[in-house]
Coordinates of C-alpha atoms and ligand atoms in Angstrom, one line a residue:
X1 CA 62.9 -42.3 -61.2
X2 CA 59.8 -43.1 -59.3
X3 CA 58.9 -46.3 -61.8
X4 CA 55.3 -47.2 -60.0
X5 CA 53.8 -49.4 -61.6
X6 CA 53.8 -48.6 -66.0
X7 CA 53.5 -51.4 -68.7
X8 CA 56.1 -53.9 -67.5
X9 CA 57.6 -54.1 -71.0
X10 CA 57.9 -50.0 -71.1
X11 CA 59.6 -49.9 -68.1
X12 CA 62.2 -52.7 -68.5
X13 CA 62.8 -51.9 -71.6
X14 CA 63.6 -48.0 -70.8
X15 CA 65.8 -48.8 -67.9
X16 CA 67.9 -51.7 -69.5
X17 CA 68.4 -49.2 -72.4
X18 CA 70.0 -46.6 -70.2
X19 CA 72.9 -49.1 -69.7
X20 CA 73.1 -49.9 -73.0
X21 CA 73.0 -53.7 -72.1
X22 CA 71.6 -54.4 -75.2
X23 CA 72.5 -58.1 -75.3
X24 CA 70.4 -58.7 -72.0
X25 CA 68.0 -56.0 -73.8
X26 CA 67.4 -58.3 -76.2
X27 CA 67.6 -61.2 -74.3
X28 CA 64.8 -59.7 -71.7
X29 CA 62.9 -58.5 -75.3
X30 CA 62.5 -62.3 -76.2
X31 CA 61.5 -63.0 -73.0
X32 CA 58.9 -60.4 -72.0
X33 CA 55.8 -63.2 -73.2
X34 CA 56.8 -65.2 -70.9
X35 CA 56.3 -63.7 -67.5
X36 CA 54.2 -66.0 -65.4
X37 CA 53.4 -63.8 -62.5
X38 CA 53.5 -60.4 -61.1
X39 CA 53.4 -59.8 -57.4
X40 CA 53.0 -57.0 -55.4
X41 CA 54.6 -56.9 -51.7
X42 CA 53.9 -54.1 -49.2
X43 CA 56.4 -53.1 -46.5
X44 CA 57.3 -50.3 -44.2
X45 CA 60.4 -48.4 -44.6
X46 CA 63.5 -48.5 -43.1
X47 CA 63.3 -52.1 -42.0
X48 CA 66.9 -53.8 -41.0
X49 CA 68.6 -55.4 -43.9
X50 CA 67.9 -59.3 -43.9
X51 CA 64.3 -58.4 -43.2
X52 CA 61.8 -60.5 -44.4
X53 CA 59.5 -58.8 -47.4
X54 CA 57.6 -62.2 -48.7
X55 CA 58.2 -65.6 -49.6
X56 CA 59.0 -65.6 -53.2
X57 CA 59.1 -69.2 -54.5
X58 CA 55.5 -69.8 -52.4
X59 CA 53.8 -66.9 -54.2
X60 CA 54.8 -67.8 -57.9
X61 CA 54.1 -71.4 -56.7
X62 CA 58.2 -72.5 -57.3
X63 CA 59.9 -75.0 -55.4
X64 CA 63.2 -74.6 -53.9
X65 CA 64.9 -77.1 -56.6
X66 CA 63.3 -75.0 -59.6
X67 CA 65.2 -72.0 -58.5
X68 CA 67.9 -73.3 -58.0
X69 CA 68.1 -75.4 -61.2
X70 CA 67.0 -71.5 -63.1
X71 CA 69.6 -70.0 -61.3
X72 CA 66.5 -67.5 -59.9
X73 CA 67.7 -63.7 -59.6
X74 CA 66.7 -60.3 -59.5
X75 CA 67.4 -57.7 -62.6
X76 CA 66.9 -54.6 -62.2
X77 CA 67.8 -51.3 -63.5
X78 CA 68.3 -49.6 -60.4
X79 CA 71.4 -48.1 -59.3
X80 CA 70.4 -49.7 -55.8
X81 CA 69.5 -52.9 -55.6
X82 CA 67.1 -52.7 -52.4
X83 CA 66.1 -56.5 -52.4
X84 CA 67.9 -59.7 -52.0
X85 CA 66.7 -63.7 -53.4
X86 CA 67.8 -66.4 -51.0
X87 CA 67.3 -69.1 -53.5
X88 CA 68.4 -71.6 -50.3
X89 CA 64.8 -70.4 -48.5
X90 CA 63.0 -68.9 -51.5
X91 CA 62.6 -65.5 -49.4
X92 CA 63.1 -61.8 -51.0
X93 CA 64.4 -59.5 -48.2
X94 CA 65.7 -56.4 -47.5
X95 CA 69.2 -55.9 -48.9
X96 CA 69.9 -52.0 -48.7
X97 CA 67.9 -49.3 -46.3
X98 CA 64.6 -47.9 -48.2
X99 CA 64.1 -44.6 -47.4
X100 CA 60.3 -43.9 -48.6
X101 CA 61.5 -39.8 -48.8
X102 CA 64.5 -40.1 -50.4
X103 CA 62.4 -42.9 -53.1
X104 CA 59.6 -41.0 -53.6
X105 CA 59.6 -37.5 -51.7
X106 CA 55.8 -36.5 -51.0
X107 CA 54.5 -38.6 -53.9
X108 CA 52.2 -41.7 -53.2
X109 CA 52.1 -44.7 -52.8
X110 CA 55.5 -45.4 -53.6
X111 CA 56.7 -48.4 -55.1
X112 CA 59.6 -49.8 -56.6
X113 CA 59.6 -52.7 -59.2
X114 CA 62.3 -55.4 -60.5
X115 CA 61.7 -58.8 -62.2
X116 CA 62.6 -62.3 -60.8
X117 CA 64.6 -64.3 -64.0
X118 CA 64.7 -68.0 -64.3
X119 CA 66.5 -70.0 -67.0
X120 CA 65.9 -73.5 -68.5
X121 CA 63.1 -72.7 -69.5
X122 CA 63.1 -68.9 -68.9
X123 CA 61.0 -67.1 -66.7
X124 CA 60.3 -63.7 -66.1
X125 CA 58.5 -62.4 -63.0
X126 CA 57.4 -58.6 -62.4
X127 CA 57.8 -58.0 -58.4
X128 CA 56.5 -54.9 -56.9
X129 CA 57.3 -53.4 -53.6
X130 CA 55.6 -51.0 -51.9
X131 CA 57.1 -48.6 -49.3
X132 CA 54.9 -47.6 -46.8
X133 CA 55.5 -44.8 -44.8
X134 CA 57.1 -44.6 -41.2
X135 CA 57.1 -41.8 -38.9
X136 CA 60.4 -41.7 -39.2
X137 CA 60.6 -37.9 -39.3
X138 CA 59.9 -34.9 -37.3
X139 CA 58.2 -31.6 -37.9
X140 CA 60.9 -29.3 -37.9
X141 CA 61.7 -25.6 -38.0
X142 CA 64.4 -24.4 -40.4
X143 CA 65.3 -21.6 -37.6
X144 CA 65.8 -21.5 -33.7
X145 CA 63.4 -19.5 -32.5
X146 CA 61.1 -16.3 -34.1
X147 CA 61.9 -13.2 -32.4
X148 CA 59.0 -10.2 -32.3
X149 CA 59.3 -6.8 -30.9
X150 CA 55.7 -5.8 -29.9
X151 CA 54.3 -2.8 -28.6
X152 CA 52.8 -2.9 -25.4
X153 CA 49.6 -1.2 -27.0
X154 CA 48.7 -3.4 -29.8
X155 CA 45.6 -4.1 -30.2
X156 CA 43.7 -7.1 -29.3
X157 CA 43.5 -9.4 -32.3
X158 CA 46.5 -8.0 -33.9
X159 CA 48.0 -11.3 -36.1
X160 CA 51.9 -12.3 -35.8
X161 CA 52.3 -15.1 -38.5
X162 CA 55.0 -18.4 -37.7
X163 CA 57.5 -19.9 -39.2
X164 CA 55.8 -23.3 -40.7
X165 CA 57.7 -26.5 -39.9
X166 CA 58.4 -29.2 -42.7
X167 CA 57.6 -32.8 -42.2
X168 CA 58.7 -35.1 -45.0
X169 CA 56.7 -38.2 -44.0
X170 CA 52.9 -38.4 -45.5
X171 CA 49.5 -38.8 -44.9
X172 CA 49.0 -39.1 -40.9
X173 CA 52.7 -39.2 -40.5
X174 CA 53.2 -35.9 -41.9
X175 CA 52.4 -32.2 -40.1
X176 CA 49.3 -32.6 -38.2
X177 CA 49.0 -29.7 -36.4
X178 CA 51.0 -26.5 -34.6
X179 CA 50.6 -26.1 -30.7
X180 CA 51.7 -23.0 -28.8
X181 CA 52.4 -22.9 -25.0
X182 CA 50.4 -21.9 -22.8
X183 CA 50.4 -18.3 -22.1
X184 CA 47.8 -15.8 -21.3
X185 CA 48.5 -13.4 -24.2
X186 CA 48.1 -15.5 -27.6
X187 CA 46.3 -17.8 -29.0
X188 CA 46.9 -20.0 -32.2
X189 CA 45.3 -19.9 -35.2
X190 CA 46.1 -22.6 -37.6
X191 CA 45.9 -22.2 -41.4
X192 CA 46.4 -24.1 -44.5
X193 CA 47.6 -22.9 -47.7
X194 CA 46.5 -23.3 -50.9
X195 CA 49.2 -26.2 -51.6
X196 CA 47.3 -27.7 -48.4
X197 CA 50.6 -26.5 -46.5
X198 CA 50.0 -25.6 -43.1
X199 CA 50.8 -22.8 -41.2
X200 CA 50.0 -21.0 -38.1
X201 CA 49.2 -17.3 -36.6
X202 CA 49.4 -16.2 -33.3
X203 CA 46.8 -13.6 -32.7
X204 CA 46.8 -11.0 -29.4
X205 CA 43.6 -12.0 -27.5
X206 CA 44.9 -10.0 -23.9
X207 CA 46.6 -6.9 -23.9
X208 CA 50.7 -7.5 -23.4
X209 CA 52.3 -5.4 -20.7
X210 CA 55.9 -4.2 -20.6
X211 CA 55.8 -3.3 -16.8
X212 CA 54.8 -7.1 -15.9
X213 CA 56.3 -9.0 -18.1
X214 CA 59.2 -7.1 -20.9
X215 CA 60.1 -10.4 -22.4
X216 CA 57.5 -13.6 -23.4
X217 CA 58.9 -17.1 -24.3
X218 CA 56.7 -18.8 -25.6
X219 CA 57.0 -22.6 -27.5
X220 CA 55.5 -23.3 -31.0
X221 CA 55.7 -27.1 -31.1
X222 CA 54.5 -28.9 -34.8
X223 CA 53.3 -32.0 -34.3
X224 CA 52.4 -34.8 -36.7
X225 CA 50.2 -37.5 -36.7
X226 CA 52.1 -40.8 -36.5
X227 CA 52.1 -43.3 -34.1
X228 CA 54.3 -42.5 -31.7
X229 CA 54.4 -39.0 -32.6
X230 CA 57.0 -36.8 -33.6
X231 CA 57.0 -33.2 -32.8
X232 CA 59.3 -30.0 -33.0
X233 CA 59.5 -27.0 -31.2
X234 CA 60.5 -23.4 -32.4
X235 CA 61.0 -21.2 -29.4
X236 CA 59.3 -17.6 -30.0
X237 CA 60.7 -15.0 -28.0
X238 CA 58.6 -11.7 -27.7
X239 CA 60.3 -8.3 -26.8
X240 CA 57.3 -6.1 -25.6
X241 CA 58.2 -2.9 -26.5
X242 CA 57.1 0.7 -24.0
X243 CA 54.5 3.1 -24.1
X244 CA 54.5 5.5 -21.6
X245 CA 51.5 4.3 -19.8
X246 CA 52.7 4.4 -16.3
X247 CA 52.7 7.8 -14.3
X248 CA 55.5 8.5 -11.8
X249 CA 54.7 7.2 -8.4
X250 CA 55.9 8.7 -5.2
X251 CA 57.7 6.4 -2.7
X252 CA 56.0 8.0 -0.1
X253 CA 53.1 10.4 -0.2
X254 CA 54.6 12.2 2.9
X255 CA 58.1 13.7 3.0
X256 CA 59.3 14.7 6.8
X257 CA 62.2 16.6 7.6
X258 CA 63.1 18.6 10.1
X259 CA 65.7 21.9 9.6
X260 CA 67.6 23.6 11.9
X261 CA 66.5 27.6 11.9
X262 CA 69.0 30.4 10.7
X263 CA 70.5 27.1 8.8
X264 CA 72.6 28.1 6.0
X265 CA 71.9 27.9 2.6
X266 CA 72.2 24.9 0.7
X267 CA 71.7 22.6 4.1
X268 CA 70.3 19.6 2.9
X269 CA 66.8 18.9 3.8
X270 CA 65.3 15.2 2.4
X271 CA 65.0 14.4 -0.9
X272 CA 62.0 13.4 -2.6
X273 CA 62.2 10.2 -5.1
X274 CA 59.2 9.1 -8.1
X275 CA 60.0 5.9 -10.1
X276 CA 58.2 5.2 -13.1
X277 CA 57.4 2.0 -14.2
X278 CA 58.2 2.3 -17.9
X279 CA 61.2 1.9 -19.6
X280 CA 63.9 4.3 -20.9
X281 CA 62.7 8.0 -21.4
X282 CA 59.5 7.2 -20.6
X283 CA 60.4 6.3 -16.7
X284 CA 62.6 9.8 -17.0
X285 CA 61.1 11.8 -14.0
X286 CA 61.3 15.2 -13.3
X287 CA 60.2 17.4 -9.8
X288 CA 59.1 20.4 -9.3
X289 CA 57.3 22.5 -6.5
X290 CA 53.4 22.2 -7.7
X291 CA 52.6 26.1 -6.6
X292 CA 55.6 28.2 -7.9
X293 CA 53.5 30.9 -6.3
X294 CA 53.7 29.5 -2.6
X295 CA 56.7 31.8 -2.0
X296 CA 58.6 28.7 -0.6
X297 CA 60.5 29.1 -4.0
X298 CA 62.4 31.8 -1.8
X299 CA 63.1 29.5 1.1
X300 CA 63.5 25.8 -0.5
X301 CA 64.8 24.7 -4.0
X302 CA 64.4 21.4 -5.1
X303 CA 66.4 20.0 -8.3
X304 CA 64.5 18.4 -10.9
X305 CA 66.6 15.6 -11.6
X306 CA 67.4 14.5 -7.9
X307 CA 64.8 15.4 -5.8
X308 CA 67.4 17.0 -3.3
X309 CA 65.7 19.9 -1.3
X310 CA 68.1 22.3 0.1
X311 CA 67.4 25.4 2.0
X312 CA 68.1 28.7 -0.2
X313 CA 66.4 31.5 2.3
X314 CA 66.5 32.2 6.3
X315 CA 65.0 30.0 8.2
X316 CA 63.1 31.5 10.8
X317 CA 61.5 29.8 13.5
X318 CA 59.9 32.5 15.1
X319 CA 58.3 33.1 11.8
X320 CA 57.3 29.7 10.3
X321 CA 57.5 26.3 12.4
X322 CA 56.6 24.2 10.0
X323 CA 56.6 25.0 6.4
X324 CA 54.5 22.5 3.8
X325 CA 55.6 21.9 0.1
X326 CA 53.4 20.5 -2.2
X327 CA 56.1 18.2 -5.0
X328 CA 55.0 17.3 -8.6
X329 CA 56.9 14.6 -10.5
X330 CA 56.5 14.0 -13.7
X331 CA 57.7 11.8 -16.4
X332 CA 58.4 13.0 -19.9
X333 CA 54.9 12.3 -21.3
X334 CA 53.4 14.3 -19.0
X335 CA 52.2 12.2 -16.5
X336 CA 52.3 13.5 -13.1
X337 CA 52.1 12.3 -9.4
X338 CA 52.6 14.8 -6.2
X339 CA 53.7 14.2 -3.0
X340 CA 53.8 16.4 0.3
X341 CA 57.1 17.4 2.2
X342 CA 56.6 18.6 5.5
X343 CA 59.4 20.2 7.2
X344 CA 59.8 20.8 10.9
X345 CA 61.7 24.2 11.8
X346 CA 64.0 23.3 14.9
X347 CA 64.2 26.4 17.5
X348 CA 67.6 27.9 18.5
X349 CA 68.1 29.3 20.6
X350 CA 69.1 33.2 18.9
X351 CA 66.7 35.1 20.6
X352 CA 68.1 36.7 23.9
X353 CA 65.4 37.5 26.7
X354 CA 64.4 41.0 27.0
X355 CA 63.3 43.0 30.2
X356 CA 60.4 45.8 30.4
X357 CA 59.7 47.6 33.3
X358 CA 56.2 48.0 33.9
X359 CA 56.4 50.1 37.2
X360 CA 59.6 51.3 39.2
X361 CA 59.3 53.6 42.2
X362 CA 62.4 55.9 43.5
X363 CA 63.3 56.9 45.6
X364 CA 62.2 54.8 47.9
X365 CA 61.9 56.1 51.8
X366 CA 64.7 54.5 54.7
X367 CA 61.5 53.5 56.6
X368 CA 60.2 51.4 54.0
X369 CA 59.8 47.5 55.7
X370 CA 61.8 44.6 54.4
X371 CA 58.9 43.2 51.2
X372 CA 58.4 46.8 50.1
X373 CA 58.2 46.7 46.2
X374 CA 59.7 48.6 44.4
X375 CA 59.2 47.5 40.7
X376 CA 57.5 45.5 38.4
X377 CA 59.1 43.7 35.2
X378 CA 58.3 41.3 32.4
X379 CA 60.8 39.2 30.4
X380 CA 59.6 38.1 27.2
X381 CA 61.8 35.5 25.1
X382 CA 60.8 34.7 21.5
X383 CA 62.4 31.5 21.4
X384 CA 61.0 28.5 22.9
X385 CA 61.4 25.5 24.9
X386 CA 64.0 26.0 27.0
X387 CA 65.7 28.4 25.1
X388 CA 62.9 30.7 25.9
X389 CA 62.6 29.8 30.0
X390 CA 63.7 33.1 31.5
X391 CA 64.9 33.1 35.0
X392 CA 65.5 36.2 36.3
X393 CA 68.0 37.3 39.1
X394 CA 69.9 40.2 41.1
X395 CA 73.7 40.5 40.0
X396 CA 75.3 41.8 43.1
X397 CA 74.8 40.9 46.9
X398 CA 72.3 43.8 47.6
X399 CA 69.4 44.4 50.3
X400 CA 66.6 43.4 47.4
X401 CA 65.1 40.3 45.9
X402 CA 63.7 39.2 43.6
X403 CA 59.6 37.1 43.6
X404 CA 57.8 35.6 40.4
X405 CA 54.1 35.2 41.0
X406 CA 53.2 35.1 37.8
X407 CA 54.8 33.6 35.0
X408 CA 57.4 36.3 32.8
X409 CA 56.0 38.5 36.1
X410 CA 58.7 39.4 38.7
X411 CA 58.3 41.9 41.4
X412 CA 61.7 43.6 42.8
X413 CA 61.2 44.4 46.9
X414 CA 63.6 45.6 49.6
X415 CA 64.9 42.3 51.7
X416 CA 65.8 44.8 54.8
X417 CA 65.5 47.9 56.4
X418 CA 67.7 50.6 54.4
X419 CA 69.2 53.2 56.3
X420 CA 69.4 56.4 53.6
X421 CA 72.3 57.6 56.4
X422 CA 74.8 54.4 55.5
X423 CA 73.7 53.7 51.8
X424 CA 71.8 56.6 49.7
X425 CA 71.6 54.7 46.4
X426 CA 71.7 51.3 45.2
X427 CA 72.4 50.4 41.4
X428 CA 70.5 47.0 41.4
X429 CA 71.3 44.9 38.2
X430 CA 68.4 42.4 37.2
X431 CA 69.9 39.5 35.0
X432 CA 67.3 37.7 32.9
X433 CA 69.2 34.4 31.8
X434 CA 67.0 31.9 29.1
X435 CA 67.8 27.8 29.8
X436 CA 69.0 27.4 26.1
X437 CA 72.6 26.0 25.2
X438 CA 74.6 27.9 26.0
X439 CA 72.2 30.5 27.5
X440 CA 71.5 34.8 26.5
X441 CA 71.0 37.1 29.0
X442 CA 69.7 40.2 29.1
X443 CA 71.0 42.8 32.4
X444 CA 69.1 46.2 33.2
X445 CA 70.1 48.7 35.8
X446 CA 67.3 50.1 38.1
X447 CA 69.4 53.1 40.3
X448 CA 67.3 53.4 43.4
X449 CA 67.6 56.5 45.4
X450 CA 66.7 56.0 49.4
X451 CA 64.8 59.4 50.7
X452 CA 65.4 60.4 54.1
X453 CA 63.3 60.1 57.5
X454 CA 64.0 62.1 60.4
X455 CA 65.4 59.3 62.8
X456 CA 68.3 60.7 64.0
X457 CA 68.3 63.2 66.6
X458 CA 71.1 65.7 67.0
X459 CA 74.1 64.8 68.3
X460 CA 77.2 67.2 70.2
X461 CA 80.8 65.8 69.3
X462 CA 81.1 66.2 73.1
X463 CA 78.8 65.6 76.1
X464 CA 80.9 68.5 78.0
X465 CA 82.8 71.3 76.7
X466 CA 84.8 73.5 78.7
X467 CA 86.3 76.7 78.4
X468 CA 88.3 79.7 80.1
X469 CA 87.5 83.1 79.3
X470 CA 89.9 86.2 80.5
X471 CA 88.0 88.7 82.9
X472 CA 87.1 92.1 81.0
X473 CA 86.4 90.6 77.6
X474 CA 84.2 92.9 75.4
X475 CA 80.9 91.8 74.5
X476 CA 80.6 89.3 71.7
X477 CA 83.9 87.6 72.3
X478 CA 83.7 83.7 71.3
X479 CA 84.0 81.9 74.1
X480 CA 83.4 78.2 72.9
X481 CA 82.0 76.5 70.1
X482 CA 80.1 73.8 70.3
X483 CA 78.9 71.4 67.5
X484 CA 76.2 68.8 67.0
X485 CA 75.8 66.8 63.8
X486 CA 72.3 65.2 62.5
X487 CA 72.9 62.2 59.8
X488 CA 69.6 63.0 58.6
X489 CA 68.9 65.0 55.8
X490 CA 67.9 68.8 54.6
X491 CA 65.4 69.9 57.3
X492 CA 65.7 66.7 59.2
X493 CA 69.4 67.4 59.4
Ligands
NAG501 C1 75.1 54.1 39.9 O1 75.3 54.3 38.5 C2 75.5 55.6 38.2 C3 75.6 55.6 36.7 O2 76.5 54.7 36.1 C4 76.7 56.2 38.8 O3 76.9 57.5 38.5 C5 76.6 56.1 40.3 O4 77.8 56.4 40.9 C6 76.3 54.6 40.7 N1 76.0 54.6 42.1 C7 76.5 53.6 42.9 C8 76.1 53.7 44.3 O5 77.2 52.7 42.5

């Protein structure tokens, strides 16, 4: 029942009849032509009780006495009586708080009127008080905070409307305006309705990006324009949501392993590892060998989900040392990365040496000088390193050696004289041994005959043989034998 200010008469006369006072109706009837004065006052809200609104008796130009001797109060037909008369000073002040919102809501001014009485003789006097306004609210939100879920590809310019805040206070001390906190991705646009309500937008001016930043805070903060001014703050929380805009990346663009040969299958050889920057299925990355045609789909398997490369072939190293694979990943949108994986082939040593003969002479003649040759080999060893270093030696204690001039190159020659008469043959073992761990070795048997030379003359089992013959023998009788022996050989024997 915002009164303002109507007729006097009207007003009185409505709001004494709601309470059906109709004596002091009447009474206030009779009086109405005499009201001598109407004042108006003007104060702020929510002043303290006892405050001060204006000097009464002064402003109708009453003395102390004169209200006193009129018994001088206030009527009114308000459930609230908001004013108090101290007839002692002649002061009106504050009796109950005045809350402009709850007196008048938005409307303005607000006011509120009542009437000074006096008796003996009876006067009637018409006060009005306005209520200014106070800040004495805040902007507020009705909710906590605004939650979005944004894709990561909206557009530039896109609009995200705000919860409005609600100031009750007027004119400078209601809403003024809507701030957002700084951020490099929105900017504010403010807006009034057609009520002249205001409202604000927060419109996409830079790109949002999951992989930087999944979740924005930001602070929407309504401020109005009082003196000191009030403000409130929504909080806006900003999910951004993903787009697979990321491709899988590679942790390393090189891979290096290295792999035992004749390693079994399944021996672990490095695993490759792509992450994605996006989120969920779209960081989901798969690997595969980027030529299925290479052939090292026979040797090397690689799982898509892991990355784990394992050997599923031989391993050869005297085939392939080193063996290159070229590794796709790629997430589930098709984006793709590769990535090399080199892998070193480790030699073992599996390869024993082997022995050719490039020349062997036998027999060879008794005469021969210590240093004669009688063969030539090679060793050959397909492993390397030191599992492929040959060294080559005679097994038993025999009257040969054996000389490398040149590398894998030996040369097998007599270390004495050989006398055919006390040794005729010789089976001379060559061992070829590698230096690997533990070693292979490779024997061969050269059987070398020794051809005679005439060096041995005849010799008689006796130097003198002696003999008695009976007198009249016949011709032809045997009288002695004698024997010589020759070591040598056929015709030389
Ligand atoms: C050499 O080896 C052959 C064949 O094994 C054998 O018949 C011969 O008796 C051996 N000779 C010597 C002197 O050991």
């Amino acid at each position: 029942m915002a009164c303002g200010i109507p007729p006097f008469s009207l007003c009185v006369t409505w709001r004494f009849g709601c309470r059906q006072n109709l004596q002091l109706l009447f009474f206030l009837f009779y009086l109405s032509h005499m009201v001598s004065g109407h004042i108006r006052y003007s104060v702020p809200e929510e002043m303290k009780k006892g405050s001060l609104i204006g000097n009464v008796a002064q402003d109708l130009g009453l003395d102390l006495k004169r209200l006193r001797s009129g018994r001088a109060r206030i009527v009114t037909g308000e459930s609230i009586q908001y004013t108090e008369l101290k007839t002692d000073k002649g002061t009106l002040v504050v009796k109950e708080r005045i809350d402009r919102e709850q007196l008048c809501g938005d409307v303005t001014p607000c006011s509120f009127s009542f009437e000074v009485i006096l008796e003996n003789p009876m006067e009637l006097h018409q006060i009005t008080v306005e209520i200014t306004d106070i800040n004495d609210h805040s902007p507020t939100f009705k909710r906590d905070a605004i939650q979005f879920e944004i894709s990561e590809i909206a557009n530039t310019g896109a609009r995200f409307s705000l919860a409005s805040a609600e100031d009750p206070d007027v004119g400078v001390n209601g809403l003024k305006e809507y701030i957002l906190t700084e951020n490099d991705n929105f900017v504010l646009k403010q807006n009034s309705n057609a009520d002249g309500k205001k409202y604000a937008e927060m419109v996409l001016q830079k790109p949002l990006d999951r992989e930087t930043n999944p979740n924005l805070s930001l602070k929407l903060i309504a401020v109005d324009g009082g003196t000191p001014q009030r403000s409130g703050t929504v909080n806006i929380e900003i999910t951004v949501l993903d787009v697979n805009d990321n491709a899988p990346v590679f942790n390393q663009s090189v891979y290096k392993a290295t792999v035992m040969e004749n390693a079994p299958r399944d021996t672990y050889v490095t695993t490759v590892n792509a992450s994605d920057a996006d989120f969920g299925s779209n960081s989901i990355v798969t690997y595969y060998f980027s030529d299925p045609n290479s052939g090292l789909g026979n040797l090397f398997i690689v799982d898509e989900k892991s990355g784990v490369i394992l050997i599923t072939g031989s391993i050869d190293y005297e085939k392939d040392k080193k063996y290159e694979l070229r590794i796709d990943a790629k997430d589930q949108g098709g984006l793709t990365d590769s990535s090399k994986v080199i892998i070193e082939v480790t030699d073992v040593n599996d390869n024993a040496p082997t022995i050719s003969v490039m020349s062997f002479t036998s027999p060879v003649s008794e005469d021969s000088p210590p240093g004669t040759t009688i063969g030539i080999i090679n060793v050959k060893d397909l492993d390397s390193g030191d599992n492929g270093q040959v060294n080559c030696r005679i097994e038993q204690n025999a009257p040969f050696k054996i000389k490398s001039n040149l590398r894998n190159y030996y040369t097998l020659v007599t270390d004495t004289v050989l006398d055919r008469e006390s040794v005729s043959e010789y089976n001379i073992t060559v061992v070829a041994t590698d230096a690997g761990m533990p070693p292979l070795s490779t024997t061969r048997t050269f059987n070398l005959k020794v051809s005679d030379v005439n060096d041995n003359a005849p010799v008689f089992s006796l130097s003198v043989y002696s003999a008695f013959i009976a007198e009249n023998n016949s011709p032809g009788f045997s009288v002695l034998t004698l024997r010589a022996k020759d070591p040598d050989e056929n015709q030389n024997a």
